Amino acid sequence: MTAFTLRAAALHTPAPDRLEYWPDALIAVDAAGTIEAVQPYGGETPDNLVALPPGQILLPGLVDLHVHAPQWPQLGTALDLPLEQWLLDFTFPLESRYADTGFAAEVYQSLVAALLANGTTTALYFASIHLPATQILADICLRLGQRALVGRVAMDHPELCPAYYRDASAVEGEADTRALIDYVRAMPGNGAALVRPVITPRFIPACTDDLLHRLGALAAETGCHVQTHVSESDWEHGHVLGRCGCTDTHALGGFGLLTRRTVLAHGNLLGDADLALIGAAQSGIAHCPLSNAYFAGAAFPLRRALDQAVHVGLGTDIAGGAHPSLLDSARMAITVSRMLESGTDAALPHGQRGRAGSRIDAVTAFWLATAGGGQALDLPIGQFRPGYQFDAIALDPSAPASNLYLRAGDAPERMLERIVHTASRANIARVWVAGRSVHQA
Ligand code: GUN
Ligand code: FE
């Protein structure tokens, strides 16, 4: 039964190269937040008709495939350091503080509210190693109404993880992961699985083979999502080659951690054989262009991944990336793809600087931020289509602090381009998740 019907100008990108725009649409949503129908307005007046204010545009909610929730207090900190030093000197000390559940509650409440205000309707979270604090993150997502996938970080390697911040053993790492899965699946009010648990080995360097094997078996047993970091930087990539004798991707496959519901963060140094393996497993990649500019030492081969039909979406990588809005990640993905295509070193002749055919446009960037993220997560989100969840944002170009200027009569492609490049939190007037209004500016 229809719960409400929204009348709005609406725009979405159902494929990487396809934009659909309805100047005046009716979207019917049922009580479970599922879209029943999308059609052009034809003068009808269904029950519970609500209309967006004139001038506002309805967009699918943004899907952030990579957020480190406990790193929120260090957004924009020490990004001049190499990854391994940033982890040891800043990140692990901060994450260890989430043994304090009061601190966790305060930070996580601030983060989830901020992401919703930025239009992030779905987030895939790394928490910390602490089970109680991770449970608090899941509670807060459910209470504030954000669609969320929450992982307790597993990391037990005694050489790479400091003694003050690691799982006591592989057995305990598995046990606490299992406890989080059981907790999230049984949370009162989570019958529709708005919040889901995620098996989260931090990255191969931080985990023993024993732990990785156990978590792979747990993924097969529970069908849970899986997330980790792969082939992020030269240091990390080289470390895994040295230890495993193969790339992260091949090693993860051997541990049973490459599944349809796996999301691999970064992947800047993935080769064609890695991409083929990821594509065959139908795993996804979280492209985090802001973070990669600091830590990667190379640009993610986004176009190559898309051309091989590998599932890709975008991540902020808070706090490796210093911008909480996924729109910033979308525009940075365009910028990086253009720099990869043209090259950057002016001392080289034009034509030898870059990698031809690397660029993406605003339609693809917006697809990555919405439908692409939904595809990577194997969830029906990111598009206005019957059977999909009504996760949406109302964009207000006339908001007081707007940098977005839209002119009546703009072609839809130009309108979306301007939205991707200039919209910001100031333009997010209202946010819905699963048909529920969860934020209003
Ligand atoms: N690799 C392992 N842990 C992390 C992390 O917290 N951030 C990033 N960017 N890479 C990682
Ligand atoms: Fe990360």
Short mmCIF file of C-alpha atoms and ligand atoms in Angstrom, two decimals:
data_model
loop_
_atom_site.label_atom_id
_atom_site.label_comp_id
_atom_site.label_asym_id
_atom_site.label_seq_id
_atom_site.Cartn_x
_atom_site.Cartn_y
_atom_site.Cartn_z
CA MET A 1 0.00 0.00 0.00
CA THR A 2 1.23 3.44 -0.91
CA ALA A 3 2.40 5.44 2.10
CA PHE A 4 2.96 8.68 0.20
CA THR A 5 3.50 9.98 -3.30
CA LEU A 6 6.08 12.67 -3.90
CA ARG A 7 5.74 15.15 -6.73
CA ALA A 8 9.13 16.53 -7.71
CA ALA A 9 11.58 17.39 -10.43
CA ALA A 10 13.88 14.38 -10.25
CA LEU A 11 17.14 13.24 -11.73
CA HIS A 12 19.14 10.03 -11.50
CA THR A 13 21.87 8.08 -13.33
CA PRO A 14 20.82 4.44 -13.75
CA ALA A 15 23.98 3.55 -15.70
CA PRO A 16 27.50 5.05 -15.83
CA ASP A 17 26.67 6.76 -19.13
CA ARG A 18 22.97 7.44 -18.68
CA LEU A 19 21.07 10.29 -17.06
CA GLU A 20 17.29 10.43 -16.71
CA TYR A 21 15.49 13.64 -15.82
CA TRP A 22 11.83 14.12 -15.00
CA PRO A 23 10.86 17.83 -14.95
CA ASP A 24 7.75 16.82 -13.02
CA ALA A 25 7.50 13.29 -11.64
CA LEU A 26 5.32 11.33 -9.26
CA ILE A 27 7.14 8.80 -7.08
CA ALA A 28 4.96 6.43 -5.07
CA VAL A 29 6.54 4.92 -1.94
CA ASP A 30 5.13 2.14 0.25
CA ALA A 31 5.26 1.77 4.02
CA ALA A 32 8.53 -0.19 3.82
CA GLY A 33 10.16 2.69 1.95
CA THR A 34 10.16 0.81 -1.35
CA ILE A 35 9.46 2.73 -4.54
CA GLU A 36 6.26 1.42 -6.15
CA ALA A 37 6.13 3.57 -9.27
CA VAL A 38 7.88 6.47 -11.00
CA GLN A 39 5.94 8.31 -13.68
CA PRO A 40 5.52 11.75 -15.20
CA TYR A 41 2.91 13.85 -13.39
CA GLY A 42 -0.35 13.82 -15.29
CA GLY A 43 -2.74 15.85 -13.14
CA GLU A 44 -3.74 13.04 -10.77
CA THR A 45 -4.18 13.59 -7.02
CA PRO A 46 -3.32 10.41 -5.12
CA ASP A 47 -3.83 10.19 -1.36
CA ASN A 48 -0.94 11.53 0.71
CA LEU A 49 0.49 13.59 -2.12
CA VAL A 50 3.44 15.72 -1.04
CA ALA A 51 5.31 18.12 -3.29
CA LEU A 52 8.87 19.39 -3.19
CA PRO A 53 9.03 23.18 -2.96
CA PRO A 54 9.36 24.76 -6.42
CA GLY A 55 12.94 24.96 -7.65
CA GLN A 56 14.16 21.99 -5.60
CA ILE A 57 15.42 18.84 -7.32
CA LEU A 58 15.16 15.30 -6.05
CA LEU A 59 18.31 13.17 -6.34
CA PRO A 60 19.13 9.68 -5.09
CA GLY A 61 20.89 9.68 -1.73
CA LEU A 62 24.68 9.41 -1.74
CA VAL A 63 26.36 6.06 -0.98
CA ASP A 64 29.70 6.38 0.82
CA LEU A 65 31.57 3.09 0.47
CA HIS A 66 34.43 3.88 2.84
CA VAL A 67 34.28 5.75 6.15
CA HIS A 68 36.47 5.24 9.23
CA ALA A 69 33.99 6.38 11.89
CA PRO A 70 36.51 6.68 14.76
CA GLN A 71 38.76 8.92 12.65
CA TRP A 72 36.17 11.72 12.55
CA PRO A 73 37.99 13.76 15.26
CA GLN A 74 41.19 13.82 13.15
CA LEU A 75 39.64 14.93 9.86
CA GLY A 76 42.36 16.85 8.04
CA THR A 77 45.19 15.80 10.38
CA ALA A 78 48.77 14.82 9.47
CA LEU A 79 48.04 14.11 5.83
CA ASP A 80 51.60 15.09 5.02
CA LEU A 81 52.82 11.78 6.50
CA PRO A 82 53.17 8.48 4.65
CA LEU A 83 50.32 6.04 5.31
CA GLU A 84 52.27 3.74 7.63
CA GLN A 85 53.46 6.63 9.81
CA TRP A 86 50.01 8.26 9.83
CA LEU A 87 48.55 4.99 11.07
CA LEU A 88 51.13 4.45 13.81
CA ASP A 89 51.54 8.04 15.02
CA PHE A 90 47.98 9.36 14.76
CA THR A 91 45.33 6.85 13.75
CA PHE A 92 45.96 3.88 16.01
CA PRO A 93 46.36 6.10 19.12
CA LEU A 94 43.05 7.82 18.29
CA GLU A 95 41.20 4.58 17.50
CA SER A 96 42.40 3.01 20.76
CA ARG A 97 40.44 5.68 22.67
CA TYR A 98 37.16 4.01 21.66
CA ALA A 99 37.57 1.65 24.58
CA ASP A 100 35.74 4.60 26.18
CA THR A 101 32.10 4.17 25.19
CA GLY A 102 31.21 7.72 26.27
CA PHE A 103 33.75 9.11 23.81
CA ALA A 104 32.43 6.76 21.12
CA ALA A 105 28.81 7.84 21.63
CA GLU A 106 29.74 11.53 21.39
CA VAL A 107 31.87 11.18 18.25
CA TYR A 108 29.58 8.77 16.41
CA GLN A 109 26.49 10.89 17.04
CA SER A 110 28.32 13.89 15.56
CA LEU A 111 29.58 11.94 12.54
CA VAL A 112 26.32 10.24 11.55
CA ALA A 113 24.36 13.48 11.86
CA ALA A 114 26.97 15.30 9.75
CA LEU A 115 26.94 12.64 7.04
CA LEU A 116 23.13 12.69 6.84
CA ALA A 117 23.22 16.49 6.56
CA ASN A 118 25.63 16.04 3.65
CA GLY A 119 23.17 13.73 1.90
CA THR A 120 24.92 10.44 2.66
CA THR A 121 21.98 8.06 3.02
CA THR A 122 24.13 4.90 3.08
CA ALA A 123 27.55 4.52 4.67
CA LEU A 124 29.89 1.55 4.86
CA TYR A 125 31.77 2.02 8.13
CA PHE A 126 34.98 0.74 9.62
CA ALA A 127 34.66 1.22 13.38
CA SER A 128 37.47 0.30 15.80
CA ILE A 129 38.48 -3.03 17.37
CA HIS A 130 36.09 -2.42 20.29
CA LEU A 131 32.86 -4.40 20.28
CA PRO A 132 30.87 -2.11 22.66
CA ALA A 133 31.80 1.08 20.77
CA THR A 134 30.96 -0.57 17.45
CA GLN A 135 27.58 -1.59 18.82
CA ILE A 136 27.03 2.05 19.78
CA LEU A 137 27.76 3.12 16.18
CA ALA A 138 25.17 0.63 14.91
CA ASP A 139 22.65 1.88 17.50
CA ILE A 140 23.18 5.50 16.46
CA CYS A 141 22.81 4.75 12.73
CA LEU A 142 19.54 2.93 13.41
CA ARG A 143 18.25 5.69 15.70
CA LEU A 144 19.13 8.52 13.30
CA GLY A 145 17.81 6.48 10.36
CA GLN A 146 20.91 6.13 8.24
CA ARG A 147 21.27 3.01 6.11
CA ALA A 148 24.57 1.68 7.38
CA LEU A 149 26.92 -1.26 7.13
CA VAL A 150 29.07 -1.42 10.24
CA GLY A 151 32.24 -3.39 10.80
CA ARG A 152 34.21 -4.06 13.95
CA VAL A 153 37.81 -3.84 12.80
CA ALA A 154 39.76 -7.09 13.09
CA MET A 155 43.56 -6.75 13.39
CA ASP A 156 45.75 -9.16 15.32
CA HIS A 157 49.20 -9.09 13.71
CA PRO A 158 51.77 -8.58 16.47
CA GLU A 159 54.34 -7.03 14.14
CA LEU A 160 52.18 -4.44 12.39
CA CYS A 161 49.71 -3.62 15.17
CA PRO A 162 50.89 -1.99 18.40
CA ALA A 163 50.34 -3.95 21.60
CA TYR A 164 47.90 -1.31 22.87
CA TYR A 165 45.66 -1.63 19.81
CA ARG A 166 45.13 -5.12 18.46
CA ASP A 167 42.98 -8.20 18.91
CA ALA A 168 44.46 -10.48 21.57
CA SER A 169 44.41 -13.42 19.15
CA ALA A 170 42.86 -14.64 15.90
CA VAL A 171 40.33 -16.59 17.95
CA GLU A 172 39.25 -13.44 19.80
CA GLY A 173 39.20 -11.41 16.60
CA GLU A 174 36.81 -13.92 15.10
CA ALA A 175 34.70 -14.14 18.27
CA ASP A 176 34.18 -10.38 18.52
CA THR A 177 33.37 -10.20 14.80
CA ARG A 178 30.75 -12.90 15.28
CA ALA A 179 29.38 -11.10 18.35
CA LEU A 180 28.92 -7.89 16.34
CA ILE A 181 27.11 -9.80 13.58
CA ASP A 182 24.74 -11.37 16.09
CA TYR A 183 24.17 -8.03 17.83
CA VAL A 184 23.36 -6.04 14.70
CA ARG A 185 21.09 -8.69 13.24
CA ALA A 186 19.09 -8.81 16.49
CA MET A 187 18.84 -5.06 17.19
CA PRO A 188 15.26 -4.12 18.09
CA GLY A 189 13.81 -2.04 15.26
CA ASN A 190 16.24 -3.44 12.71
CA GLY A 191 13.86 -6.00 11.22
CA ALA A 192 14.27 -4.50 7.75
CA ALA A 193 18.08 -4.69 8.09
CA LEU A 194 18.58 -0.95 7.70
CA VAL A 195 21.84 -1.54 9.58
CA ARG A 196 23.97 -4.54 8.63
CA PRO A 197 27.12 -6.06 10.06
CA VAL A 198 30.34 -6.25 8.05
CA ILE A 199 33.31 -8.59 8.41
CA THR A 200 36.23 -6.16 8.51
CA PRO A 201 39.85 -7.35 8.44
CA ARG A 202 41.65 -4.00 8.44
CA PHE A 203 44.13 -4.97 5.73
CA ILE A 204 46.41 -7.93 5.17
CA PRO A 205 49.47 -6.36 6.88
CA ALA A 206 47.48 -5.97 10.13
CA CYS A 207 46.06 -9.52 10.17
CA THR A 208 47.58 -12.98 10.60
CA ASP A 209 46.79 -15.70 8.07
CA ASP A 210 44.91 -17.50 10.83
CA LEU A 211 42.56 -14.55 11.38
CA LEU A 212 42.05 -14.04 7.62
CA HIS A 213 41.14 -17.73 7.18
CA ARG A 214 38.68 -17.55 10.06
CA LEU A 215 37.02 -14.41 8.71
CA GLY A 216 36.74 -15.94 5.23
CA ALA A 217 34.97 -18.95 6.72
CA LEU A 218 32.71 -16.61 8.70
CA ALA A 219 31.79 -14.76 5.50
CA ALA A 220 30.76 -18.03 3.88
CA GLU A 221 28.81 -19.08 6.96
CA THR A 222 26.94 -15.81 7.54
CA GLY A 223 26.64 -14.27 4.04
CA CYS A 224 27.72 -10.96 5.57
CA HIS A 225 29.32 -8.11 3.71
CA VAL A 226 33.14 -7.98 3.83
CA GLN A 227 35.38 -4.92 3.64
CA THR A 228 39.12 -4.34 3.73
CA HIS A 229 41.87 -2.22 2.13
CA VAL A 230 43.77 -3.42 -0.93
CA SER A 231 46.77 -2.32 -2.97
CA GLU A 232 46.57 1.16 -1.52
CA SER A 233 50.16 2.39 -1.51
CA ASP A 234 53.57 1.17 -2.63
CA TRP A 235 54.45 0.33 0.97
CA GLU A 236 51.27 -1.68 1.57
CA HIS A 237 51.31 -3.37 -1.84
CA GLY A 238 54.98 -4.31 -1.45
CA HIS A 239 54.44 -5.60 2.08
CA VAL A 240 51.78 -8.05 0.88
CA LEU A 241 53.82 -9.14 -2.14
CA GLY A 242 56.70 -9.91 0.21
CA ARG A 243 54.63 -11.75 2.78
CA CYS A 244 52.12 -13.60 0.59
CA GLY A 245 54.04 -13.87 -2.67
CA CYS A 246 51.04 -12.43 -4.52
CA THR A 247 48.89 -9.32 -4.60
CA ASP A 248 46.27 -8.44 -1.97
CA THR A 249 43.48 -9.49 -4.32
CA HIS A 250 44.83 -12.96 -4.98
CA ALA A 251 45.61 -13.47 -1.31
CA LEU A 252 42.11 -12.37 -0.25
CA GLY A 253 40.62 -14.78 -2.78
CA GLY A 254 42.58 -17.59 -1.16
CA PHE A 255 41.23 -16.64 2.26
CA GLY A 256 37.63 -16.71 0.97
CA LEU A 257 37.25 -12.97 1.38
CA LEU A 258 36.37 -12.01 -2.23
CA THR A 259 32.60 -12.30 -2.38
CA ARG A 260 29.67 -10.62 -4.13
CA ARG A 261 29.32 -8.58 -0.96
CA THR A 262 32.98 -7.60 -0.56
CA VAL A 263 34.06 -3.96 -0.90
CA LEU A 264 37.77 -3.31 -1.37
CA ALA A 265 38.98 0.18 -0.50
CA HIS A 266 41.43 2.11 -2.71
CA GLY A 267 43.02 -0.41 -5.10
CA ASN A 268 45.31 2.12 -6.73
CA LEU A 269 47.93 -0.47 -7.60
CA LEU A 270 45.54 -3.15 -8.87
CA GLY A 271 46.71 -4.76 -12.11
CA ASP A 272 44.58 -6.20 -14.88
CA ALA A 273 44.77 -9.71 -13.37
CA ASP A 274 43.53 -8.31 -10.04
CA LEU A 275 40.68 -6.47 -11.72
CA ALA A 276 39.72 -9.64 -13.59
CA LEU A 277 39.61 -11.59 -10.33
CA ILE A 278 37.55 -8.89 -8.60
CA GLY A 279 35.19 -8.76 -11.58
CA ALA A 280 34.74 -12.53 -11.64
CA ALA A 281 33.92 -12.52 -7.91
CA GLN A 282 31.57 -9.54 -8.47
CA SER A 283 33.27 -7.80 -5.57
CA GLY A 284 33.28 -4.01 -5.48
CA ILE A 285 35.88 -1.27 -5.16
CA ALA A 286 35.60 1.90 -3.07
CA HIS A 287 37.45 4.59 -5.01
CA CYS A 288 38.68 7.26 -2.59
CA PRO A 289 40.33 9.94 -4.72
CA LEU A 290 40.90 12.53 -1.97
CA SER A 291 42.72 10.11 0.30
CA ASN A 292 44.64 8.61 -2.60
CA ALA A 293 46.14 11.99 -3.44
CA TYR A 294 47.93 11.86 -0.07
CA PHE A 295 48.69 8.20 0.52
CA ALA A 296 48.64 6.27 -2.73
CA GLY A 297 51.54 7.47 -4.84
CA ALA A 298 49.48 6.60 -7.93
CA ALA A 299 46.01 7.23 -9.38
CA PHE A 300 43.36 4.49 -9.29
CA PRO A 301 42.76 3.11 -12.83
CA LEU A 302 39.07 3.95 -12.65
CA ARG A 303 38.29 3.87 -16.37
CA ARG A 304 40.03 0.51 -16.73
CA ALA A 305 38.00 -0.93 -13.88
CA LEU A 306 34.73 0.39 -15.36
CA ASP A 307 35.65 -0.88 -18.83
CA GLN A 308 36.15 -4.34 -17.31
CA ALA A 309 32.67 -4.05 -15.73
CA VAL A 310 34.12 -4.18 -12.22
CA HIS A 311 31.71 -2.77 -9.62
CA VAL A 312 33.01 0.60 -8.39
CA GLY A 313 31.63 3.28 -6.11
CA LEU A 314 33.10 6.18 -4.13
CA GLY A 315 34.39 6.60 -0.60
CA THR A 316 35.41 9.62 1.42
CA ASP A 317 37.87 7.50 3.45
CA ILE A 318 37.32 9.80 6.40
CA ALA A 319 39.91 10.68 7.71
CA GLY A 320 42.45 9.73 5.02
CA GLY A 321 40.32 12.05 2.91
CA ALA A 322 39.53 15.33 4.61
CA HIS A 323 36.10 16.03 3.05
CA PRO A 324 32.91 14.49 4.49
CA SER A 325 30.75 15.22 1.45
CA LEU A 326 30.66 12.49 -1.17
CA LEU A 327 30.10 15.25 -3.75
CA ASP A 328 33.69 16.30 -3.03
CA SER A 329 34.79 12.74 -3.77
CA ALA A 330 32.75 12.78 -7.00
CA ARG A 331 34.38 15.96 -8.31
CA MET A 332 37.80 14.77 -7.19
CA ALA A 333 37.22 11.51 -9.10
CA ILE A 334 36.66 13.58 -12.24
CA THR A 335 39.72 15.74 -11.54
CA VAL A 336 42.00 12.78 -10.88
CA SER A 337 40.77 10.98 -13.99
CA ARG A 338 41.55 14.06 -16.04
CA MET A 339 45.04 14.35 -14.54
CA LEU A 340 45.67 10.65 -15.18
CA GLU A 341 44.58 11.14 -18.79
CA SER A 342 46.63 14.25 -19.49
CA GLY A 343 49.52 13.48 -17.13
CA THR A 344 51.00 15.95 -14.71
CA ASP A 345 54.71 16.45 -15.36
CA ALA A 346 55.12 19.47 -17.62
CA ALA A 347 58.76 18.52 -18.20
CA LEU A 348 57.54 15.61 -20.34
CA PRO A 349 56.26 16.23 -23.87
CA HIS A 350 52.50 16.37 -24.32
CA GLY A 351 51.38 12.90 -25.38
CA GLN A 352 53.90 11.17 -23.12
CA ARG A 353 52.57 12.55 -19.86
CA GLY A 354 49.37 10.61 -19.31
CA ARG A 355 47.29 7.56 -19.99
CA ALA A 356 44.85 8.08 -22.87
CA GLY A 357 41.18 7.27 -22.32
CA SER A 358 41.20 7.70 -18.53
CA ARG A 359 38.70 10.48 -18.06
CA ILE A 360 35.23 10.20 -16.59
CA ASP A 361 32.49 12.84 -16.82
CA ALA A 362 29.96 14.16 -14.31
CA VAL A 363 27.32 11.56 -15.23
CA THR A 364 29.73 8.72 -14.43
CA ALA A 365 30.89 10.48 -11.25
CA PHE A 366 27.31 10.85 -10.03
CA TRP A 367 26.56 7.25 -10.95
CA LEU A 368 29.56 6.16 -8.87
CA ALA A 369 28.25 8.20 -5.90
CA THR A 370 24.76 6.65 -6.11
CA ALA A 371 23.82 3.62 -8.24
CA GLY A 372 27.40 2.38 -8.50
CA GLY A 373 27.67 2.30 -4.73
CA GLY A 374 24.38 0.44 -4.54
CA GLN A 375 25.58 -2.13 -7.06
CA ALA A 376 28.85 -2.62 -5.17
CA LEU A 377 26.87 -3.28 -1.97
CA ASP A 378 24.35 -5.55 -3.69
CA LEU A 379 21.53 -3.37 -2.31
CA PRO A 380 18.53 -1.88 -4.20
CA ILE A 381 19.53 1.76 -3.69
CA GLY A 382 20.85 4.68 -5.73
CA GLN A 383 18.13 4.91 -8.39
CA PHE A 384 14.48 5.93 -8.64
CA ARG A 385 13.11 2.64 -9.87
CA PRO A 386 10.26 0.39 -8.70
CA GLY A 387 11.53 -2.13 -6.17
CA TYR A 388 14.36 0.19 -5.07
CA GLN A 389 14.45 1.89 -1.69
CA PHE A 390 13.38 5.51 -1.49
CA ASP A 391 16.69 7.00 -0.28
CA ALA A 392 16.76 10.56 -1.58
CA ILE A 393 17.90 14.13 -1.14
CA ALA A 394 16.08 17.33 -2.00
CA LEU A 395 18.56 19.79 -3.44
CA ASP A 396 17.77 23.48 -3.01
CA PRO A 397 19.68 25.72 -5.44
CA SER A 398 18.31 28.83 -3.72
CA ALA A 399 19.57 27.91 -0.22
CA PRO A 400 21.13 30.94 1.50
CA ALA A 401 24.73 29.67 1.43
CA SER A 402 24.51 28.07 -2.02
CA ASN A 403 27.36 28.12 -4.51
CA LEU A 404 25.13 26.28 -6.97
CA TYR A 405 23.44 28.43 -9.57
CA LEU A 406 20.99 26.72 -11.88
CA ARG A 407 19.21 28.47 -14.72
CA ALA A 408 15.76 27.46 -15.92
CA GLY A 409 16.16 25.77 -19.27
CA ASP A 410 19.60 24.26 -18.56
CA ALA A 411 19.98 20.93 -20.35
CA PRO A 412 19.81 18.07 -17.80
CA GLU A 413 23.45 17.05 -18.54
CA ARG A 414 24.61 20.61 -17.83
CA MET A 415 22.45 20.81 -14.74
CA LEU A 416 23.94 17.59 -13.32
CA GLU A 417 27.45 18.76 -14.21
CA ARG A 418 26.88 21.97 -12.24
CA ILE A 419 25.42 20.04 -9.32
CA VAL A 420 28.38 17.65 -9.19
CA HIS A 421 30.93 20.47 -9.38
CA THR A 422 29.33 23.13 -7.16
CA ALA A 423 26.64 21.70 -4.86
CA SER A 424 27.48 21.34 -1.17
CA ARG A 425 25.92 20.63 2.21
CA ALA A 426 24.29 24.06 2.03
CA ASN A 427 22.07 22.80 -0.79
CA ILE A 428 20.83 19.66 0.98
CA ALA A 429 17.36 20.74 2.10
CA ARG A 430 15.95 17.38 3.10
CA VAL A 431 17.05 13.74 3.29
CA TRP A 432 15.00 10.54 3.26
CA VAL A 433 16.13 6.99 3.97
CA ALA A 434 13.76 4.07 3.32
CA GLY A 435 10.96 6.60 2.87
CA ARG A 436 11.57 8.18 6.27
CA SER A 437 12.49 11.85 6.53
CA VAL A 438 15.76 11.81 8.49
CA HIS A 439 17.13 15.31 8.02
CA GLN A 440 15.76 18.73 7.25
CA ALA A 441 17.92 21.84 6.95
N1 GUN B 1 45.06 0.93 5.65
C1 GUN B 1 44.89 0.35 6.86
N2 GUN B 1 44.21 1.14 7.71
C2 GUN B 1 43.93 2.25 7.03
C3 GUN B 1 43.23 3.44 7.37
O1 GUN B 1 42.74 3.65 8.48
N3 GUN B 1 43.14 4.37 6.38
C4 GUN B 1 43.67 4.18 5.14
N4 GUN B 1 43.51 5.13 4.23
N5 GUN B 1 44.35 3.08 4.81
C5 GUN B 1 44.46 2.12 5.74
FE FE B 2 40.56 3.49 4.67
#
